[in-house]
Short mmCIF file of C-alpha atoms and ligand atoms in Angstrom, two decimals:
data_model
loop_
_atom_site.label_atom_id
_atom_site.label_comp_id
_atom_site.label_asym_id
_atom_site.label_seq_id
_atom_site.Cartn_x
_atom_site.Cartn_y
_atom_site.Cartn_z
CA MET A 40 205.21 -44.52 -121.42
CA ASP A 41 206.79 -41.11 -120.98
CA LEU A 42 205.18 -38.30 -122.97
CA THR A 43 205.45 -34.55 -123.49
CA LEU A 44 202.12 -32.80 -123.70
CA ASN A 45 201.69 -29.44 -125.37
CA VAL A 46 198.32 -28.26 -124.07
CA TRP A 47 196.31 -25.12 -124.89
CA ARG A 48 195.67 -23.07 -121.75
CA GLN A 49 193.18 -20.19 -121.72
CA ASN A 50 191.72 -18.73 -118.52
CA GLY A 51 188.49 -17.65 -120.05
CA PRO A 52 186.77 -16.46 -123.22
CA GLU A 53 188.56 -13.11 -123.14
CA ASP A 54 192.01 -14.44 -122.39
CA LYS A 55 194.44 -14.70 -125.30
CA GLY A 56 195.64 -18.15 -124.30
CA ARG A 57 198.95 -19.96 -124.85
CA MET A 58 200.45 -23.41 -125.23
CA GLU A 59 201.86 -25.00 -122.04
CA THR A 60 204.23 -27.95 -121.92
CA HIS A 61 203.83 -30.77 -119.38
CA PRO A 62 205.90 -33.94 -119.19
CA VAL A 63 203.95 -36.94 -117.93
CA SER A 64 205.52 -40.30 -117.09
CA GLY A 65 204.27 -43.76 -116.28
CA VAL A 66 201.36 -43.65 -118.72
CA SER A 67 199.89 -47.08 -119.41
CA PRO A 68 199.22 -47.96 -123.06
CA ASP A 69 195.83 -49.30 -121.97
CA MET A 70 194.66 -45.93 -120.67
CA SER A 71 192.18 -43.95 -122.65
CA PHE A 72 193.29 -40.53 -123.70
CA LEU A 73 190.99 -38.97 -121.10
CA GLU A 74 192.42 -41.12 -118.35
CA MET A 75 195.82 -39.87 -119.39
CA ILE A 76 194.51 -36.27 -119.07
CA ASP A 77 193.10 -37.20 -115.62
CA MET A 78 196.60 -38.29 -114.71
CA LEU A 79 198.03 -35.00 -115.97
CA ASN A 80 195.47 -33.03 -113.94
CA ASP A 81 196.22 -35.09 -110.83
CA GLN A 82 199.87 -34.22 -111.28
CA ILE A 83 199.06 -30.48 -111.81
CA ILE A 84 196.84 -30.40 -108.71
CA ARG A 85 199.54 -32.07 -106.59
CA ASP A 86 201.95 -29.39 -107.81
CA GLY A 87 199.46 -26.73 -106.69
CA GLY A 88 198.44 -25.70 -110.20
CA ASP A 89 195.15 -25.16 -112.01
CA PRO A 90 193.98 -28.36 -113.75
CA VAL A 91 193.25 -28.40 -117.47
CA ALA A 92 189.53 -27.85 -118.12
CA PHE A 93 188.03 -30.28 -120.63
CA ASP A 94 184.60 -31.57 -121.51
CA HIS A 95 183.60 -35.24 -121.07
CA ASP A 96 180.63 -37.19 -119.90
CA CYS A 97 179.87 -40.74 -121.03
CA ARG A 98 183.42 -41.86 -121.77
CA GLU A 99 182.04 -44.47 -124.14
CA GLY A 100 181.67 -42.61 -127.38
CA ILE A 101 178.02 -41.64 -127.23
CA CYS A 102 177.69 -38.21 -125.70
CA GLY A 103 179.99 -36.28 -127.98
CA MET A 104 181.43 -34.06 -125.26
CA CYS A 105 185.13 -34.96 -125.39
CA SER A 106 186.22 -32.39 -127.95
CA MET A 107 190.03 -32.37 -128.31
CA PHE A 108 192.13 -31.59 -131.34
CA ILE A 109 195.04 -33.97 -130.92
CA ASN A 110 198.21 -33.79 -133.00
CA GLY A 111 196.42 -31.89 -135.76
CA GLU A 112 193.30 -34.05 -135.96
CA ALA A 113 189.89 -34.02 -134.28
CA HIS A 114 189.84 -36.81 -131.63
CA GLY A 115 193.44 -37.67 -132.61
CA PRO A 116 194.75 -40.18 -135.09
CA GLY A 117 192.10 -42.85 -134.72
CA ARG A 118 189.20 -43.36 -137.19
CA GLY A 119 185.66 -43.81 -136.03
CA VAL A 120 186.51 -42.96 -132.42
CA THR A 121 186.01 -40.09 -130.00
CA THR A 122 188.73 -38.91 -127.68
CA CYS A 123 187.41 -41.06 -124.84
CA GLN A 124 187.74 -44.12 -127.13
CA LEU A 125 191.29 -43.28 -128.18
CA HIS A 126 193.88 -45.32 -126.32
CA MET A 127 197.42 -44.45 -125.42
CA ARG A 128 198.64 -47.49 -127.38
CA SER A 129 198.04 -45.32 -130.43
CA PHE A 130 201.10 -43.34 -129.35
CA LYS A 131 204.77 -44.22 -128.82
CA ASP A 132 206.92 -43.82 -125.73
CA GLY A 133 208.66 -40.44 -125.91
CA ASP A 134 206.02 -38.85 -128.17
CA SER A 135 205.15 -35.21 -128.08
CA ILE A 136 201.41 -34.66 -128.20
CA THR A 137 199.75 -31.37 -129.09
CA ILE A 138 196.25 -30.90 -127.60
CA GLU A 139 194.04 -27.97 -128.67
CA PRO A 140 190.37 -27.02 -128.38
CA TRP A 141 187.96 -27.08 -131.39
CA ARG A 142 188.64 -23.88 -133.39
CA ALA A 143 185.65 -22.10 -134.83
CA SER A 144 184.14 -18.68 -134.25
CA ALA A 145 180.85 -20.48 -133.59
CA PHE A 146 182.49 -22.61 -130.87
CA PRO A 147 184.08 -20.03 -128.52
CA VAL A 148 186.53 -21.35 -125.97
CA VAL A 149 185.12 -21.37 -122.47
CA LYS A 150 188.31 -22.40 -120.75
CA ASP A 151 191.40 -24.37 -121.88
CA LEU A 152 190.05 -27.26 -123.99
CA ALA A 153 186.36 -26.72 -123.25
CA VAL A 154 184.36 -24.95 -125.95
CA ASP A 155 180.77 -23.76 -126.09
CA ARG A 156 178.90 -25.89 -128.64
CA SER A 157 175.42 -24.42 -127.96
CA ALA A 158 175.37 -23.21 -131.59
CA PHE A 159 174.49 -26.81 -132.42
CA ASP A 160 171.61 -26.72 -129.92
CA ARG A 161 170.23 -23.59 -131.52
CA ILE A 162 170.36 -25.25 -134.93
CA ILE A 163 168.38 -28.20 -133.55
CA GLN A 164 165.90 -25.81 -131.92
CA SER A 165 165.36 -24.07 -135.26
CA GLY A 166 163.95 -27.18 -136.93
CA GLY A 167 165.57 -30.47 -135.84
CA TYR A 168 162.38 -32.05 -134.62
CA VAL A 169 158.95 -33.34 -135.74
CA SER A 170 155.87 -31.67 -134.30
CA VAL A 171 153.55 -34.28 -132.85
CA ASN A 172 150.35 -34.02 -130.90
CA THR A 173 150.90 -35.26 -127.40
CA SER A 174 147.25 -35.42 -126.49
CA GLY A 175 147.62 -39.02 -125.31
CA GLU A 176 146.29 -40.52 -128.54
CA THR A 177 149.67 -40.30 -130.29
CA LEU A 178 150.06 -42.79 -133.10
CA ASP A 179 152.61 -45.49 -132.43
CA ALA A 180 155.59 -44.70 -134.68
CA ASN A 181 155.96 -48.37 -135.50
CA ALA A 182 152.48 -48.39 -137.08
CA ILE A 183 153.84 -46.44 -140.03
CA PRO A 184 155.62 -48.80 -142.46
CA VAL A 185 159.13 -47.71 -143.46
CA PRO A 186 161.16 -49.63 -146.03
CA LYS A 187 164.17 -51.25 -144.37
CA PRO A 188 166.94 -49.58 -146.50
CA GLN A 189 165.37 -46.19 -145.79
CA ALA A 190 165.09 -46.94 -142.09
CA ASP A 191 168.76 -47.95 -142.04
CA GLU A 192 169.83 -44.79 -143.80
CA ALA A 193 167.77 -42.62 -141.44
CA PHE A 194 169.28 -44.48 -138.50
CA SER A 195 172.85 -43.96 -139.82
CA ALA A 196 172.15 -40.22 -140.02
CA ALA A 197 170.65 -40.26 -136.54
CA THR A 198 173.81 -41.77 -135.03
CA CYS A 199 175.42 -38.30 -135.17
CA ILE A 200 176.28 -37.37 -131.58
CA GLY A 201 176.79 -33.65 -132.19
CA CYS A 202 180.42 -33.79 -131.15
CA GLY A 203 181.55 -31.06 -133.56
CA ALA A 204 184.54 -32.94 -134.93
CA CYS A 205 183.27 -32.18 -138.41
CA VAL A 206 183.44 -28.44 -137.74
CA ALA A 207 186.81 -28.74 -136.01
CA SER A 208 188.34 -30.71 -138.94
CA CYS A 209 186.89 -28.61 -141.73
CA LYS A 210 189.31 -25.99 -142.97
CA ASN A 211 186.26 -23.71 -143.34
CA ALA A 212 184.77 -24.59 -139.92
CA SER A 213 181.65 -25.67 -141.80
CA ALA A 214 178.85 -27.46 -139.95
CA MET A 215 177.37 -29.02 -143.07
CA LEU A 216 177.91 -32.66 -142.01
CA PHE A 217 176.19 -32.17 -138.65
CA VAL A 218 173.27 -30.14 -140.03
CA SER A 219 172.80 -32.47 -143.00
CA ALA A 220 172.71 -35.50 -140.70
CA LYS A 221 170.05 -33.83 -138.59
CA VAL A 222 168.08 -32.84 -141.66
CA SER A 223 168.39 -36.28 -143.19
CA GLN A 224 167.31 -38.31 -140.22
CA PHE A 225 163.84 -36.75 -140.66
CA ALA A 226 163.85 -36.25 -144.44
CA LEU A 227 164.23 -40.02 -144.86
CA LEU A 228 161.23 -40.96 -142.71
CA PRO A 229 157.48 -40.49 -143.34
CA GLN A 230 157.10 -38.59 -140.06
CA GLY A 231 159.58 -35.97 -141.28
CA GLN A 232 157.74 -35.12 -144.54
CA PRO A 233 155.21 -32.45 -143.39
CA GLU A 234 157.97 -30.14 -142.13
CA ARG A 235 160.66 -31.22 -144.58
CA ALA A 236 160.92 -27.98 -146.58
CA SER A 237 160.62 -25.49 -143.68
CA ARG A 238 162.99 -27.59 -141.58
CA VAL A 239 165.89 -27.51 -144.03
CA LYS A 240 165.46 -23.80 -144.69
CA ARG A 241 165.35 -22.85 -141.02
CA MET A 242 168.23 -25.07 -140.03
CA VAL A 243 170.49 -23.79 -142.86
CA GLU A 244 169.54 -20.23 -141.96
CA GLN A 245 170.44 -20.82 -138.31
CA MET A 246 173.68 -22.53 -139.36
CA ASP A 247 174.67 -19.40 -141.34
CA GLU A 248 173.64 -17.12 -138.52
CA GLU A 249 175.93 -18.95 -136.07
CA GLY A 250 178.86 -18.08 -138.34
CA PHE A 251 179.91 -21.53 -139.53
CA GLY A 252 181.87 -21.50 -142.81
CA ASN A 253 180.93 -22.70 -146.24
CA CYS A 254 181.45 -26.24 -147.38
CA THR A 255 184.04 -26.67 -150.15
CA ASN A 256 183.56 -30.46 -150.29
CA THR A 257 187.00 -31.34 -148.95
CA GLY A 258 185.47 -34.34 -147.23
CA ALA A 259 187.57 -33.92 -144.08
CA CYS A 260 184.45 -33.98 -141.90
CA ALA A 261 183.39 -37.46 -142.99
CA VAL A 262 186.90 -38.83 -142.48
CA GLU A 263 187.13 -37.48 -138.95
CA CYS A 264 183.50 -38.13 -137.92
CA PRO A 265 183.48 -40.74 -135.12
CA LYS A 266 180.12 -42.03 -136.34
CA GLY A 267 180.95 -42.34 -140.05
CA ILE A 268 178.27 -39.87 -141.16
CA ASP A 269 178.32 -39.96 -144.95
CA LEU A 270 178.74 -37.06 -147.39
CA SER A 271 175.56 -38.17 -149.16
CA ASN A 272 173.71 -36.43 -146.31
CA ILE A 273 175.23 -33.08 -147.44
CA ALA A 274 174.12 -33.72 -151.00
CA ARG A 275 170.61 -34.51 -149.74
CA MET A 276 170.51 -31.25 -147.79
CA ASN A 277 171.77 -29.29 -150.79
CA ARG A 278 169.00 -30.90 -152.90
CA ASP A 279 166.28 -30.32 -150.30
CA PHE A 280 167.28 -26.71 -149.69
CA LEU A 281 167.23 -25.95 -153.43
CA LYS A 282 163.84 -27.59 -153.80
CA ALA A 283 162.39 -25.86 -150.75
CA SER A 284 163.69 -22.48 -151.93
CA ALA A 285 162.42 -22.99 -155.50
CA GLU A 286 158.98 -23.88 -154.14
CA GLY A 287 159.11 -20.68 -152.10
CA GLU A 288 157.72 -22.44 -149.08
CA MET B 1087 162.28 -17.37 -144.60
CA SER B 1088 161.59 -15.14 -147.57
CA ASN B 1089 162.89 -15.86 -151.00
CA ASN B 1090 165.55 -13.22 -150.92
CA GLY B 1091 166.88 -15.24 -148.01
CA LEU B 1092 167.93 -17.82 -150.58
CA LEU B 1093 170.37 -15.39 -152.18
CA LYS B 1094 171.95 -14.59 -148.82
CA SER B 1095 172.33 -18.20 -147.78
CA SER B 1096 175.63 -20.04 -147.86
CA LEU B 1097 174.12 -22.80 -150.01
CA ALA B 1098 173.00 -20.34 -152.75
CA LYS B 1099 176.59 -19.13 -152.98
CA LYS B 1100 177.61 -22.74 -153.39
CA TYR B 1101 175.05 -23.35 -156.13
CA LEU B 1102 176.36 -20.31 -157.99
CA MET B 1103 179.93 -21.48 -157.59
CA ALA B 1104 179.02 -24.91 -158.93
CA LEU B 1105 176.87 -23.70 -161.82
CA THR B 1106 179.46 -21.19 -163.00
CA GLY B 1107 182.29 -23.65 -162.49
CA LEU B 1108 180.57 -26.42 -164.42
CA PHE B 1109 179.54 -24.02 -167.15
CA LEU B 1110 183.20 -23.00 -167.48
CA CYS B 1111 184.06 -26.69 -167.89
CA THR B 1112 181.88 -26.84 -170.99
CA PHE B 1113 183.50 -23.61 -172.19
CA LEU B 1114 186.89 -25.28 -171.80
CA LEU B 1115 185.80 -28.13 -174.10
CA GLY B 1116 184.70 -25.71 -176.81
CA HIS B 1117 187.85 -23.67 -176.47
CA LEU B 1118 190.00 -26.81 -176.61
CA ALA B 1119 188.27 -28.09 -179.75
CA GLY B 1120 189.22 -24.82 -181.49
CA ASN B 1121 192.77 -24.72 -180.21
CA LEU B 1122 193.51 -28.27 -181.33
CA GLN B 1123 193.39 -27.00 -184.87
CA LEU B 1124 196.78 -25.44 -184.16
CA PHE B 1125 198.18 -28.96 -184.61
CA ILE B 1126 197.29 -28.85 -188.30
CA SER B 1127 200.40 -27.70 -190.12
CA GLY B 1128 200.90 -25.34 -193.07
CA GLY B 1129 198.44 -23.09 -194.85
CA GLU B 1130 195.57 -25.50 -194.23
CA GLY B 1131 195.94 -25.15 -190.48
CA GLN B 1132 196.29 -21.41 -190.72
CA GLN B 1133 193.06 -21.15 -192.72
CA ALA B 1134 191.13 -23.51 -190.40
CA PHE B 1135 192.24 -21.75 -187.22
CA ASN B 1136 191.55 -18.27 -188.57
CA GLU B 1137 188.11 -19.27 -189.74
CA TYR B 1138 187.43 -20.67 -186.29
CA ALA B 1139 188.60 -17.46 -184.64
CA GLU B 1140 186.39 -15.44 -187.04
CA PHE B 1141 183.43 -17.67 -186.24
CA MET B 1142 184.01 -17.31 -182.48
CA THR B 1143 184.01 -13.51 -182.60
CA THR B 1144 181.10 -12.96 -185.00
CA PHE B 1145 178.51 -15.79 -184.91
CA PRO B 1146 175.51 -14.54 -182.86
CA LEU B 1147 174.88 -17.71 -180.84
CA VAL B 1148 178.57 -17.97 -179.95
CA LYS B 1149 178.45 -14.29 -178.91
CA ILE B 1150 175.68 -15.08 -176.42
CA LEU B 1151 177.73 -18.01 -175.10
CA SER B 1152 180.80 -15.79 -174.80
CA TYR B 1153 178.91 -13.23 -172.75
CA LEU B 1154 177.69 -16.06 -170.52
CA THR B 1155 181.31 -17.13 -170.19
CA TYR B 1156 182.51 -13.60 -169.20
CA ALA B 1157 179.68 -13.42 -166.63
CA SER B 1158 180.50 -16.89 -165.29
CA VAL B 1159 184.16 -16.05 -164.83
CA LEU B 1160 183.23 -12.84 -163.07
CA PHE B 1161 180.63 -14.38 -160.74
CA HIS B 1162 182.82 -17.43 -160.08
CA ILE B 1163 185.71 -15.17 -159.00
CA VAL B 1164 183.62 -12.76 -156.93
CA ASP B 1165 181.68 -15.61 -155.30
CA GLY B 1166 184.93 -17.52 -154.70
CA ILE B 1167 186.42 -14.49 -152.92
CA VAL B 1168 183.24 -13.91 -150.83
CA LEU B 1169 183.15 -17.58 -149.80
CA THR B 1170 186.85 -17.70 -148.99
CA MET B 1171 186.65 -14.56 -146.88
CA ARG B 1172 183.65 -15.85 -144.96
CA ASN B 1173 185.46 -19.13 -144.38
CA ARG B 1174 188.49 -17.34 -142.96
CA LYS B 1175 186.20 -15.46 -140.57
CA SER B 1176 184.68 -18.74 -139.39
CA ARG B 1177 188.02 -19.73 -137.85
CA PRO B 1178 189.67 -16.56 -136.56
CA VAL B 1179 192.10 -18.45 -134.34
CA GLY B 1180 193.86 -21.28 -136.15
CA TYR B 1181 195.39 -24.48 -134.84
CA VAL B 1182 199.00 -24.65 -133.71
CA LYS B 1183 199.20 -28.06 -135.31
CA GLU B 1184 196.89 -29.02 -138.15
CA LYS B 1185 197.24 -32.17 -140.28
CA GLY B 1186 195.16 -31.24 -143.32
CA SER B 1187 196.64 -33.99 -145.45
CA ALA B 1188 195.28 -36.65 -143.08
CA ASN B 1189 191.70 -36.15 -144.19
CA ALA B 1190 191.45 -34.15 -147.41
CA SER B 1191 193.18 -33.93 -150.78
CA TRP B 1192 195.63 -31.13 -151.52
CA SER B 1193 193.49 -29.77 -154.37
CA SER B 1194 190.39 -29.54 -152.23
CA ARG B 1195 192.27 -27.51 -149.60
CA ASN B 1196 193.79 -25.08 -152.10
CA MET B 1197 190.96 -24.15 -154.47
CA GLY B 1198 191.35 -20.43 -153.72
CA ILE B 1199 195.08 -20.41 -154.48
CA LEU B 1200 194.63 -22.54 -157.58
CA GLY B 1201 191.80 -20.27 -158.76
CA THR B 1202 193.95 -17.18 -158.19
CA ILE B 1203 196.73 -18.67 -160.37
CA ILE B 1204 194.15 -19.36 -163.08
CA ALA B 1205 192.82 -15.77 -162.75
CA VAL B 1206 196.30 -14.30 -163.17
CA PHE B 1207 196.83 -16.50 -166.21
CA LEU B 1208 193.45 -15.44 -167.62
CA VAL B 1209 194.36 -11.76 -167.47
CA SER B 1210 197.63 -12.27 -169.30
CA HIS B 1211 196.06 -14.76 -171.73
CA MET B 1212 193.22 -12.39 -172.66
CA GLN B 1213 195.62 -9.50 -173.04
CA THR B 1214 197.83 -11.49 -175.43
CA PHE B 1215 195.15 -12.94 -177.66
CA TRP B 1216 191.58 -11.86 -176.85
CA TYR B 1217 192.30 -8.13 -176.56
CA LYS B 1218 194.46 -8.15 -179.70
CA MET B 1219 191.84 -10.05 -181.66
CA HIS B 1220 189.03 -7.72 -180.59
CA PHE B 1221 190.67 -4.33 -180.30
CA GLY B 1222 194.33 -4.54 -181.40
CA ALA B 1223 196.09 -4.20 -184.76
CA MET B 1224 195.95 -7.62 -186.40
CA PRO B 1225 197.79 -8.93 -189.48
CA MET B 1226 195.43 -10.12 -192.22
CA HIS B 1227 195.42 -13.32 -194.24
CA GLU B 1228 192.94 -14.20 -196.97
CA GLY B 1229 190.62 -11.46 -195.71
CA LEU B 1230 190.58 -12.77 -192.13
CA LYS B 1231 192.32 -11.56 -188.99
CA ASP B 1232 195.41 -13.80 -188.84
CA LEU B 1233 195.30 -14.99 -185.23
CA HIS B 1234 197.20 -18.11 -186.32
CA THR B 1235 200.35 -16.10 -187.09
CA VAL B 1236 200.01 -14.13 -183.83
CA VAL B 1237 199.80 -17.35 -181.78
CA LEU B 1238 202.73 -18.99 -183.57
CA ALA B 1239 204.85 -15.85 -183.18
CA PHE B 1240 204.03 -15.68 -179.48
CA PHE B 1241 205.02 -19.30 -178.73
CA SER B 1242 208.15 -19.10 -180.83
CA PRO B 1243 211.89 -19.24 -180.06
CA GLU B 1244 212.10 -15.99 -182.08
CA ASN B 1245 210.07 -14.27 -179.36
CA SER B 1246 212.45 -13.27 -176.56
CA LEU B 1247 209.72 -14.17 -174.04
CA GLY B 1248 208.57 -17.24 -175.99
CA LEU B 1249 210.05 -19.80 -173.60
CA ILE B 1250 208.68 -17.99 -170.56
CA ALA B 1251 205.25 -17.88 -172.24
CA VAL B 1252 205.33 -21.65 -172.85
CA VAL B 1253 206.46 -22.44 -169.31
CA GLY B 1254 203.86 -20.05 -167.84
CA TYR B 1255 201.14 -21.56 -169.94
CA VAL B 1256 202.05 -25.10 -168.86
CA LEU B 1257 202.17 -24.10 -165.17
CA ALA B 1258 198.75 -22.44 -165.47
CA GLN B 1259 197.35 -25.61 -166.96
CA LEU B 1260 198.85 -27.56 -164.08
CA ALA B 1261 196.94 -25.29 -161.66
CA LEU B 1262 193.78 -25.73 -163.74
CA SER B 1263 194.25 -29.49 -163.60
CA PHE B 1264 194.40 -29.54 -159.80
CA HIS B 1265 191.46 -27.11 -159.69
CA LEU B 1266 189.34 -29.35 -161.90
CA VAL B 1267 190.31 -32.70 -160.35
CA HIS B 1268 188.59 -31.51 -157.21
CA GLY B 1269 186.17 -28.97 -158.71
CA PHE B 1270 184.44 -31.11 -161.32
CA GLN B 1271 182.96 -33.65 -158.91
CA SER B 1272 182.61 -31.04 -156.18
CA GLY B 1273 180.27 -29.04 -158.43
CA PHE B 1274 177.90 -31.98 -158.67
CA GLN B 1275 177.97 -32.51 -154.90
CA SER B 1276 177.20 -28.80 -154.31
CA LEU B 1277 174.11 -29.11 -156.48
CA GLY B 1278 173.03 -32.17 -154.54
CA LEU B 1279 173.60 -34.52 -157.48
CA ARG B 1280 174.86 -37.58 -155.69
CA HIS B 1281 173.84 -41.15 -156.29
CA PRO B 1282 175.46 -44.46 -155.31
CA LYS B 1283 175.57 -45.58 -158.98
CA TYR B 1284 176.42 -42.35 -160.78
CA THR B 1285 178.74 -40.58 -158.34
CA PRO B 1286 181.66 -42.98 -158.99
CA VAL B 1287 181.20 -42.31 -162.71
CA ILE B 1288 181.16 -38.52 -162.10
CA GLU B 1289 184.34 -38.84 -160.02
CA LYS B 1290 186.13 -40.81 -162.73
CA THR B 1291 184.93 -38.41 -165.42
CA GLY B 1292 186.19 -35.50 -163.29
CA TYR B 1293 189.57 -37.12 -163.00
CA LEU B 1294 189.83 -37.74 -166.75
CA PHE B 1295 188.53 -34.26 -167.53
CA GLY B 1296 190.78 -32.57 -164.99
CA ILE B 1297 193.91 -34.28 -166.29
CA GLY B 1298 193.02 -34.67 -169.99
CA VAL B 1299 191.77 -31.20 -170.82
CA PRO B 1300 194.64 -29.20 -169.26
CA LEU B 1301 197.15 -31.73 -170.71
CA LEU B 1302 195.82 -31.21 -174.23
CA PHE B 1303 195.78 -27.40 -173.78
CA ALA B 1304 199.36 -27.48 -172.47
CA SER B 1305 200.61 -29.70 -175.29
CA ILE B 1306 199.73 -27.03 -177.91
CA PRO B 1307 202.26 -24.26 -177.01
CA VAL B 1308 204.90 -26.92 -176.33
CA PHE B 1309 204.27 -28.38 -179.81
CA LEU B 1310 204.31 -24.91 -181.47
CA TYR B 1311 207.59 -23.97 -179.73
CA ILE B 1312 209.39 -27.21 -180.55
CA THR B 1313 208.28 -27.28 -184.21
CA GLN B 1314 209.53 -23.72 -184.68
CA LEU B 1315 212.98 -24.40 -183.21
C1 HEM C 757 188.35 -22.01 -166.54
C2 HEM C 757 188.39 -21.66 -165.36
C3 HEM C 757 187.69 -22.35 -164.16
C4 HEM C 757 186.94 -23.49 -164.09
C5 HEM C 757 186.53 -24.43 -165.22
C6 HEM C 757 186.54 -23.63 -162.71
C7 HEM C 757 185.77 -24.66 -162.21
C8 HEM C 757 185.41 -24.82 -160.90
C9 HEM C 757 184.50 -25.83 -160.36
C10 HEM C 757 183.78 -26.87 -161.20
C11 HEM C 757 184.46 -25.65 -159.02
C12 HEM C 757 183.67 -26.48 -158.00
C13 HEM C 757 182.43 -25.78 -157.58
C14 HEM C 757 181.83 -26.39 -156.33
O1 HEM C 757 182.54 -26.96 -155.52
O2 HEM C 757 180.63 -26.26 -156.15
C15 HEM C 757 185.29 -24.57 -158.68
C16 HEM C 757 185.53 -24.12 -157.39
C17 HEM C 757 186.26 -23.01 -157.05
N1 HEM C 757 186.85 -22.12 -157.95
FE1 HEM C 757 186.96 -22.38 -159.96
N2 HEM C 757 187.09 -22.64 -161.95
C18 HEM C 757 187.80 -21.82 -162.83
C19 HEM C 757 188.45 -20.65 -162.52
C20 HEM C 757 188.54 -20.10 -161.27
C21 HEM C 757 189.12 -18.83 -160.99
C22 HEM C 757 189.71 -17.86 -162.02
C23 HEM C 757 189.04 -18.64 -159.67
C24 HEM C 757 189.57 -17.38 -159.03
C25 HEM C 757 189.57 -16.93 -157.89
C26 HEM C 757 188.39 -19.82 -159.07
C27 HEM C 757 188.14 -20.02 -157.72
C28 HEM C 757 187.47 -21.11 -157.19
C29 HEM C 757 187.28 -21.39 -155.82
C30 HEM C 757 187.80 -20.51 -154.63
C31 HEM C 757 186.54 -22.58 -155.71
C32 HEM C 757 186.14 -23.30 -154.44
C33 HEM C 757 184.89 -22.72 -153.93
C34 HEM C 757 183.99 -23.71 -153.26
O3 HEM C 757 184.23 -24.93 -153.40
O4 HEM C 757 183.10 -23.25 -152.62
N3 HEM C 757 188.09 -20.67 -160.08
N4 HEM C 757 185.88 -24.04 -159.84
S1 SF4 C 758 178.44 -35.40 -138.10
FE1 SF4 C 758 179.95 -36.70 -137.05
S2 SF4 C 758 181.62 -35.27 -136.52
FE2 SF4 C 758 179.84 -34.03 -136.97
S3 SF4 C 758 178.82 -33.69 -135.01
FE3 SF4 C 758 177.82 -35.50 -135.94
S4 SF4 C 758 179.00 -37.23 -135.09
FE4 SF4 C 758 180.26 -35.43 -134.70
S1 FES C 759 183.03 -38.52 -123.27
FE1 FES C 759 181.11 -39.02 -124.29
S2 FES C 759 181.80 -39.32 -126.33
FE2 FES C 759 183.68 -39.06 -125.27
#
């Protein structure tokens, strides 16, 4: 396949940045999107240029690093996939492909396509955990009975990989899907109950502090989420936050 | 986090948006029930509509509801502007290519614009009828302010702006329809009211409400204009 890539280039956080056009030829339809970018970078390096900076790690859809906004959609046209799981057979020979970084004030561009998603880490640090005693006599988690449907729902919420596609797709750059998944994975389990109220309040507060936008329930996040995180998590968080605030915890 | 933190939080702004929006939906139902009396022809319809208008401006309980409605409109608009501005700030640099239609409905992406159209309509609507009824010089009929005659004269071919008024009214209802088709169910989601069994019912109700109510509103001036041709 022969393609024309329009790639965002930005030397650093302070640089204004611009789109750059690169033709690539001989792309195999079996390549993953990241392999195609590797090919592009190989070509740029051979021509003596500066390769395109982008984040990646596992290349199997579990780390959530490969943030790329491809042809107007987070992780490109596929559903339920990250960029590393997107294959070039999803495109046609001769296609023009626009590749941009996640756009949100809370995710500043580091270089080219790489953004700083540490805002998510700070939200987790604010309350995305359960406090347990690690004295050596810790209770085995499996000793606490959890109804199967509840365990399944908690597990679904916990599959969120923190990729940020929800923020990138949301017209308001809202992080509600991510935060609500992280709130829900504990709110649905017995171990999460003691800190349930303080957790949701602290995490929402941190989310606001990071400058993410407000949810207007467009649902774009859930459509673009590679892990199929459901909007019911957002409703649960809205409920829990209201309850926690009313109780004045 | 202290309790005044609640008021500053993004979620509280969403609760306010949802509560005021859903309250305005109930207001729309009441308003529509009154307006539908304009379909009754002749002196009987005139009497019924004028009595309704009199009731709406004087009955104490209705007065409380109307103040709640004014407050809701105000808070809904101010909150909507605050939220929209904050959302703009959350993405200072936009995408070169963005395919919004791939993952979200048109209504949901344009609530601010749709709301602004409704707000512009509201100003003109209140100036034409509400202001006149409350503070303007009104014709009288059987001892009551004759709002019926004022409405008919406004949506009439005799009025040089009558056709524009009808078209404007219908377009505003179209904007309201799109606003409600997304807004109705969105309000429930904002309040955390979501349930595998009831949410599909809420969504269907929102659809029916969002299409039915504006359609009935819009049919009235069209009917009045055509029957006076
Ligand atoms: C009769 C008039 C109106 C009704 C019944 C109504 C109803 C609603 C409802 C039910 C929502 C959903 C709330 C939520 O998602 O939580 C909403 C959202 C919204 N409304 Fe209205 N609205 C009306 C007029 C207006 C006006 C005049 C504006 C003017 C600016 C406006 C601006 C907005 C905006 C920007 C949103 C989206 C905000 C968000 O989802 O966070 N609306 N409206
Ligand atoms: S909710 Fe989905 S899109 Fe958002 S960070 Fe988690 S996995 Fe990514
Ligand atoms: S590189 Fe890990 S999810 Fe794509």
